[in-house]
Tab-separated table of C-alpha atoms in Angstrom:
chain	number	residue	atom	x	y	z
A	1	MET	CA	115.512	76.110	128.508
A	2	SER	CA	112.473	74.197	130.117
A	3	PHE	CA	110.981	71.113	130.170
A	4	ARG	CA	107.653	69.484	131.166
A	5	LEU	CA	105.785	66.175	131.899
A	6	SER	CA	102.942	66.442	129.664
A	7	VAL	CA	101.005	63.994	127.260
A	8	THR	CA	101.662	66.982	125.077
A	9	SER	CA	105.652	66.326	125.139
A	10	ALA	CA	104.840	62.873	124.685
A	11	LEU	CA	103.399	63.214	121.568
A	12	VAL	CA	105.332	65.510	120.435
A	13	ALA	CA	108.275	63.478	120.634
A	14	CYS	CA	106.782	60.848	118.487
A	15	ALA	CA	105.648	63.337	116.255
A	16	LEU	CA	109.813	64.782	115.474
A	17	VAL	CA	111.110	61.337	114.742
A	18	ALA	CA	107.163	59.871	113.178
A	19	ILE	CA	106.663	61.759	110.462
A	20	PHE	CA	107.167	63.202	107.905
A	21	PRO	CA	88.768	70.911	94.337
A	22	SER	CA	86.161	72.176	97.106
A	23	ALA	CA	86.303	69.612	99.863
A	24	SER	CA	82.880	67.902	101.163
A	25	LEU	CA	82.526	64.808	104.413
A	26	SER	CA	81.917	62.158	101.131
A	27	ALA	CA	81.508	57.991	102.332
A	28	PRO	CA	85.336	56.420	102.660
A	29	VAL	CA	87.109	55.488	99.403
A	30	ALA	CA	85.481	51.668	99.138
A	31	GLY	CA	88.425	49.102	98.048
A	32	ALA	CA	90.812	52.061	99.740
A	33	PRO	CA	93.939	51.008	102.374
A	34	GLU	CA	92.712	52.382	105.580
A	35	PHE	CA	95.058	55.315	106.909
A	36	GLY	CA	96.837	55.933	109.797
A	37	TYR	CA	99.572	57.404	111.973
A	38	GLU	CA	102.133	54.738	112.013
A	39	ALA	CA	105.272	53.802	109.597
A	40	LEU	CA	102.983	51.982	106.839
A	41	ASN	CA	100.306	53.929	106.333
A	42	GLY	CA	101.083	57.636	108.073
A	43	PRO	CA	100.877	60.864	106.703
A	44	THR	CA	103.831	60.013	104.024
A	45	ARG	CA	102.553	57.190	102.302
A	46	TRP	CA	98.706	58.010	102.567
A	47	ALA	CA	99.201	59.521	98.566
A	48	GLN	CA	100.128	55.652	98.024
A	49	LEU	CA	97.053	54.119	99.795
A	50	SER	CA	94.705	55.133	96.760
A	51	SER	CA	94.549	57.233	94.015
A	52	GLU	CA	91.938	59.079	95.606
A	53	PHE	CA	94.557	59.942	98.396
A	54	ARG	CA	96.762	62.064	95.756
A	55	THR	CA	95.936	65.768	96.902
A	56	CYS	CA	97.352	64.668	100.491
A	57	ASP	CA	101.221	64.668	98.522
A	58	THR	CA	100.017	67.164	95.601
A	59	GLY	CA	97.703	69.845	97.224
A	60	ARG	CA	99.071	73.452	97.828
A	61	GLN	CA	96.044	74.550	100.288
A	62	GLN	CA	96.942	71.488	102.558
A	63	SER	CA	95.971	71.006	106.328
A	64	PRO	CA	97.064	71.683	109.408
A	65	VAL	CA	99.814	74.860	109.056
A	66	ASN	CA	102.020	76.506	111.591
A	67	LEU	CA	100.068	79.442	111.896
A	68	ASN	CA	101.766	83.247	113.042
A	69	PRO	CA	100.601	85.068	116.309
A	70	SER	CA	100.712	87.992	114.245
A	71	ASP	CA	97.907	86.606	111.858
A	72	VAL	CA	95.384	86.455	114.553
A	73	LYS	CA	91.995	88.729	113.789
A	74	THR	CA	89.073	89.800	115.278
A	75	ASN	CA	85.410	90.750	114.042
A	76	VAL	CA	86.146	87.720	111.722
A	77	PHE	CA	84.048	84.754	113.522
A	78	PRO	CA	80.432	83.929	112.071
A	79	THR	CA	78.604	86.060	114.010
A	80	ASP	CA	75.140	83.724	114.113
A	81	PHE	CA	77.946	80.400	115.135
A	82	ALA	CA	75.186	78.849	117.575
A	83	LEU	CA	76.066	75.897	119.571
A	84	PRO	CA	73.757	74.239	122.428
A	85	SER	CA	75.113	71.876	124.813
A	86	PHE	CA	74.980	68.615	123.847
A	87	ASN	CA	72.192	65.916	125.604
A	88	GLN	CA	72.031	63.027	122.875
A	89	PHE	CA	75.192	61.705	120.122
A	90	GLU	CA	76.405	59.038	118.790
A	91	VAL	CA	80.620	57.787	119.817
A	92	GLU	CA	82.636	56.539	117.988
A	93	ASN	CA	85.959	55.008	117.690
A	94	LYS	CA	87.370	55.304	114.248
A	95	GLY	CA	90.733	53.928	115.320
A	96	HIS	CA	92.343	57.287	114.875
A	97	THR	CA	90.341	59.773	116.271
A	98	ILE	CA	87.051	59.351	118.729
A	99	GLN	CA	84.457	61.484	116.962
A	100	PHE	CA	80.883	62.698	118.444
A	101	THR	CA	77.707	62.873	116.218
A	102	PRO	CA	75.033	64.701	117.544
A	103	LYS	CA	71.626	62.967	117.713
A	104	ASP	CA	69.266	65.803	119.531
A	105	GLY	CA	67.614	67.094	116.361
A	106	ASN	CA	69.110	70.310	117.671
A	107	SER	CA	70.295	72.759	114.844
A	108	ARG	CA	73.516	73.901	114.964
A	109	GLY	CA	76.306	75.894	112.619
A	110	MET	CA	77.229	79.256	111.218
A	111	THR	CA	77.051	81.303	108.339
A	112	VAL	CA	80.300	80.891	106.658
A	113	ASP	CA	81.039	83.642	103.370
A	114	GLY	CA	77.143	83.479	103.002
A	115	SER	CA	76.378	80.692	102.894
A	116	LYS	CA	74.959	78.424	105.671
A	117	PHE	CA	77.103	75.217	107.108
A	118	THR	CA	75.259	72.848	110.149
A	119	LEU	CA	78.119	71.675	112.347
A	120	GLN	CA	78.356	67.050	111.150
A	121	GLN	CA	80.097	65.982	113.900
A	122	PHE	CA	83.494	66.484	116.073
A	123	HIS	CA	86.014	65.070	116.640
A	124	ILE	CA	89.438	64.742	118.181
A	125	HIS	CA	93.094	64.677	117.254
A	126	THR	CA	96.374	64.495	119.839
A	127	PRO	CA	98.098	66.038	120.220
A	128	SER	CA	97.371	69.502	118.202
A	129	GLU	CA	97.585	69.282	114.406
A	130	HIS	CA	98.226	73.044	113.855
A	131	ARG	CA	100.478	74.981	115.910
A	132	ILE	CA	100.900	78.193	116.816
A	133	ALA	CA	104.216	79.764	116.144
A	134	GLY	CA	105.550	76.094	116.034
A	135	LYS	CA	104.321	74.892	119.104
A	136	HIS	CA	101.579	72.296	119.771
A	137	MET	CA	98.679	72.043	122.176
A	138	ALA	CA	98.308	68.586	124.035
A	139	ALA	CA	95.171	67.865	121.855
A	140	GLU	CA	92.421	69.878	118.871
A	141	ILE	CA	89.095	69.155	118.357
A	142	HIS	CA	88.019	69.712	115.107
A	143	LEU	CA	84.174	71.307	114.779
A	144	VAL	CA	82.977	69.967	111.516
A	145	HIS	CA	80.422	71.888	109.043
A	146	GLU	CA	78.823	71.239	106.022
A	147	SER	CA	76.505	73.410	103.491
A	148	ALA	CA	74.172	72.204	101.288
A	149	ASP	CA	76.135	72.567	98.560
A	150	LYS	CA	78.952	70.013	100.209
A	151	LYS	CA	80.980	72.456	101.034
A	152	VAL	CA	83.527	72.385	104.380
A	153	SER	CA	83.971	74.515	107.272
A	154	VAL	CA	86.201	73.583	110.522
A	155	VAL	CA	86.091	75.258	113.812
A	156	GLY	CA	89.535	73.810	115.004
A	157	VAL	CA	89.441	74.339	118.858
A	158	MET	CA	93.154	74.064	120.949
A	159	VAL	CA	92.799	71.784	124.051
A	160	GLU	CA	95.341	72.923	127.261
A	161	GLU	CA	96.589	70.684	129.641
A	162	THR	CA	95.352	71.293	133.495
A	163	PRO	CA	96.081	69.763	136.513
A	164	GLN	CA	92.269	70.030	137.315
A	165	ASP	CA	89.861	67.372	135.730
A	166	ASN	CA	87.281	69.780	133.740
A	167	PRO	CA	83.678	68.972	135.342
A	168	LEU	CA	82.237	69.988	131.524
A	169	TRP	CA	83.792	67.105	130.008
A	170	SER	CA	83.152	64.103	132.590
A	171	ALA	CA	80.000	62.768	130.990
A	172	ALA	CA	81.500	62.452	127.789
A	173	LEU	CA	84.011	61.280	128.511
A	174	SER	CA	82.337	58.291	131.097
A	175	ASN	CA	81.378	55.387	128.642
A	176	LEU	CA	83.864	56.212	125.330
A	177	PRO	CA	83.798	52.788	123.208
A	178	ALA	CA	87.063	51.277	123.964
A	179	GLU	CA	87.395	48.952	120.781
A	180	PRO	CA	88.353	50.908	116.785
A	181	GLU	CA	85.036	50.756	114.791
A	182	ALA	CA	82.528	50.481	118.086
A	183	LYS	CA	80.089	52.667	118.335
A	184	VAL	CA	77.631	53.888	122.114
A	185	ALA	CA	74.602	56.184	121.818
A	186	LEU	CA	75.097	58.872	124.793
A	187	ASN	CA	72.451	60.683	126.723
A	188	ALA	CA	74.297	62.959	128.378
A	189	VAL	CA	75.134	66.769	128.718
A	190	LEU	CA	77.729	68.263	127.408
A	191	ASP	CA	78.058	71.847	127.600
A	192	THR	CA	79.310	74.182	125.077
A	193	SER	CA	79.767	76.786	126.610
A	194	GLU	CA	83.751	76.798	126.591
A	195	PHE	CA	82.910	76.571	122.485
A	196	VAL	CA	81.209	79.393	122.210
A	197	ASN	CA	83.249	81.588	124.390
A	198	VAL	CA	87.235	80.507	122.797
A	199	THR	CA	85.155	81.975	119.697
A	200	LYS	CA	84.448	85.118	120.740
A	201	SER	CA	88.088	85.727	121.171
A	202	SER	CA	90.460	86.548	118.065
A	203	VAL	CA	90.694	83.735	115.824
A	204	PHE	CA	93.132	82.565	112.802
A	205	THR	CA	91.187	81.723	109.948
A	206	TYR	CA	92.273	80.346	106.273
A	207	MET	CA	91.401	78.331	103.584
A	208	GLY	CA	92.941	74.695	103.639
A	209	SER	CA	92.169	70.591	103.704
A	210	LEU	CA	91.202	67.874	104.982
A	211	THR	CA	93.529	66.826	107.679
A	212	THR	CA	92.703	63.196	106.858
A	213	PRO	CA	92.332	61.840	103.395
A	214	PRO	CA	91.427	62.162	100.708
A	215	CYS	CA	92.884	66.118	102.234
A	216	SER	CA	90.383	68.100	100.028
A	217	GLU	CA	90.891	71.311	99.686
A	218	GLY	CA	88.972	74.338	99.387
A	219	VAL	CA	88.132	74.359	103.868
A	220	ARG	CA	87.631	77.278	105.638
A	221	TRP	CA	89.392	77.067	109.218
A	222	PHE	CA	88.592	78.602	112.008
A	223	ILE	CA	91.224	78.708	114.941
A	224	PRO	CA	90.161	80.198	118.086
A	225	ALA	CA	93.414	81.903	120.063
A	226	THR	CA	92.348	80.779	123.381
A	227	THR	CA	92.249	77.204	124.206
A	228	VAL	CA	89.679	74.999	126.488
A	229	LYS	CA	91.100	72.967	129.481
A	230	MET	CA	91.137	69.615	129.812
A	231	SER	CA	93.395	67.781	132.541
A	232	ILE	CA	96.196	65.263	131.471
A	233	LYS	CA	93.357	62.351	133.088
A	234	GLN	CA	90.888	63.070	130.869
A	235	LEU	CA	93.383	63.629	128.264
A	236	ASP	CA	95.227	60.311	128.479
A	237	THR	CA	91.356	58.928	128.060
A	238	PHE	CA	91.884	59.765	124.228
A	239	VAL	CA	95.301	58.727	124.177
A	240	SER	CA	95.079	55.171	125.641
A	241	MET	CA	92.718	54.679	122.694
A	242	ILE	CA	93.854	56.632	119.632
A	243	GLY	CA	97.363	57.313	120.627
A	244	TYR	CA	99.113	59.800	118.194
A	245	SER	CA	96.395	61.399	115.940
A	246	ALA	CA	98.125	64.103	113.965
A	247	ARG	CA	98.904	65.099	110.494
A	248	PRO	CA	102.549	67.462	110.650
A	249	THR	CA	102.101	71.254	109.570
A	250	MET	CA	102.212	71.049	105.763
A	251	PHE	CA	102.818	73.450	103.077
A	252	ASN	CA	99.800	75.936	102.336
A	253	GLU	CA	99.968	78.998	99.643
A	254	ASN	CA	97.529	81.098	101.413
A	255	VAL	CA	99.748	81.180	104.853
A	256	LYS	CA	103.035	82.501	105.633
A	257	GLU	CA	104.622	80.385	107.957
A	258	PRO	CA	106.197	82.245	110.947
A	259	THR	CA	110.304	81.673	111.204
A	260	LYS	CA	112.212	80.960	113.891
A	261	LYS	CA	113.441	85.050	113.545
A	262	ALA	CA	110.146	86.134	114.783
A	263	ALA	CA	109.298	84.100	117.273
A	264	ALA	CA	112.654	84.403	118.957
A	265	LYS	CA	112.271	87.880	118.662
A	266	LYS	CA	108.604	87.314	120.179
A	267	GLU	CA	110.043	85.223	123.390
A	268	GLY	CA	113.405	87.221	123.778
A	269	GLY	CA	112.455	88.908	126.727
A	270	ALA	CA	110.826	85.377	128.527
A	271	ALA	CA	113.963	84.011	126.779
A	272	LYS	CA	116.570	86.370	129.241
A	273	LYS	CA	114.753	85.941	132.475
A	274	GLU	CA	114.613	81.775	131.452
A	275	GLY	CA	118.367	82.063	130.676
A	276	GLY	CA	119.222	83.517	134.445
A	277	ALA	CA	117.124	80.917	136.116
A	278	ASN	CA	118.353	77.877	134.148
A	279	ALA	CA	122.327	79.116	135.164
A	280	ARG	CA	121.261	79.665	138.865
A	281	GLU	CA	120.395	75.931	138.368
A	282	GLY	CA	122.562	74.713	136.111
A	283	ALA	CA	124.000	73.109	139.746
A	284	ALA	CA	120.881	71.062	140.049
A	285	GLY	CA	120.587	70.411	136.731
A	286	GLY	CA	121.987	66.733	135.767
A	287	SER	CA	120.033	65.357	138.404
A	288	ASN	CA	116.697	66.868	138.446
A	289	GLY	CA	117.130	66.194	134.468
A	290	ALA	CA	117.346	62.544	134.791
A	291	LYS	CA	114.459	62.444	137.813
A	292	LYS	CA	112.409	64.848	134.968
A	293	SER	CA	113.113	62.199	131.904
A	294	VAL	CA	112.042	58.730	134.401
A	295	GLU	CA	109.409	60.728	134.585
A	296	ARG	CA	108.203	61.667	131.612
A	297	GLY	CA	108.702	58.207	130.918
A	298	ALA	CA	106.624	57.398	133.588
A	299	ALA	CA	103.681	60.146	132.577
A	300	ALA	CA	103.798	58.032	128.591
A	301	GLY	CA	104.605	54.288	129.652
A	302	GLY	CA	102.043	53.864	132.812
A	303	ASN	CA	102.715	54.001	136.475
A	304	GLY	CA	104.557	50.589	136.318
A	305	ASN	CA	101.170	48.754	137.639
A	306	GLY	CA	99.287	48.543	134.030
A	307	ALA	CA	100.324	48.377	130.636
A	308	ALA	CA	102.343	50.974	129.145
A	309	LYS	CA	100.183	53.580	127.196
A	310	GLN	CA	101.681	53.630	122.850
A	311	PRO	CA	100.925	56.910	122.047
A	312	CYS	CA	103.748	57.355	119.339
A	313	PRO	CA	103.156	55.287	116.003
A	314	PRO	CA	104.901	51.876	116.383
A	315	GLY	CA	108.239	50.903	114.731
A	316	ALA	CA	109.130	55.065	115.369
A	317	ASN	CA	113.608	55.343	115.405
A	318	ASN	CA	114.633	57.983	117.321
A	319	ASN	CA	117.082	60.276	115.903
A	320	ASN	CA	116.351	63.845	116.592
A	321	GLY	CA	117.534	63.558	119.961
A	322	GLY	CA	114.060	62.840	121.736
A	323	GLY	CA	111.357	60.878	120.982
A	324	GLN	CA	110.774	56.856	122.108
A	325	GLN	CA	113.421	54.613	122.917
A	326	ASN	CA	113.071	50.757	124.381
A	327	GLY	CA	109.446	52.089	124.485
A	328	ARG	CA	109.980	54.993	126.648
A	329	VAL	CA	109.656	58.001	125.671
A	330	THR	CA	112.518	60.827	126.492
A	331	ALA	CA	112.457	64.009	127.237
A	332	VAL	CA	111.627	66.879	124.256
A	333	GLU	CA	112.212	70.407	123.985
A	334	GLU	CA	108.374	72.214	124.449
A	335	ASP	CA	109.297	74.767	121.481
A	336	GLU	CA	110.608	72.517	119.176
A	337	GLU	CA	110.692	74.004	115.596
A	338	ASP	CA	110.829	72.529	111.925
A	339	GLU	CA	113.518	73.379	110.157
A	340	GLU	CA	112.542	76.338	108.293
């Protein structure tokens, strides 16, 4: 087994211990308690916060889901997908996500099942909400589209962490609102070529729901199989503001989830090779593993010269061999899966 120091690992550690009609982009339900990802207002409590959120518990086509690599498809993404680069948008810190709403008047959208969908906003979740063969990515960006008759289609772009900054994101990250509910007008260019390029590859598509309350169903999802890139530093800009913000994978009668057996078969060759390497490294494993656990805690909690980051929902307890203990994030296997 291999462990990796990363924003993804810290957030997945939290995921292991903190969880468990036609859609439209309606305004927040008046008087409803604010949902979140903590113990008292997290995903397992959403249906109890408001009668308008009952679908979060009773729905049969919920999102996100654990995607099966064998279900990836080609030539299914809308060919008229239009996403010119942004040069003016409103950025809002919603407490549980950072949302970007275009304000430059450019037309962005796509045709899905014969209906024209227009981009309304895009926002980010850390870590990714969807999983592929049980694996999270560092983050997931949702480009939310709506049709004239209020149907919703979402392009969910997975974000992979890299050591180097992605210059395409530099301007957009330069002036994010740090406080919840704060908004800023941002006149900066966000090059969308990466988004467009990933949609030209194979994609996953299925009918699901909104991943936040009211969890309305009837949402057409497109998840490109390739990723966009952000550095750990850039990702931490988001994590420091919104922390853990991913709903766990849900039941969806339209999706057949991958089994552990299928995932093991797919990765069998790599596992054998890794096993040999682990055997050779056995002598060094103890001290090296301890060092990585400490480093991982530092990566999630800060460098010792500033306030510790809080990527986990407060109050999470660790009973699974990994996660948050006394404010430190311990090592968690990257490819951990839920029991089938």
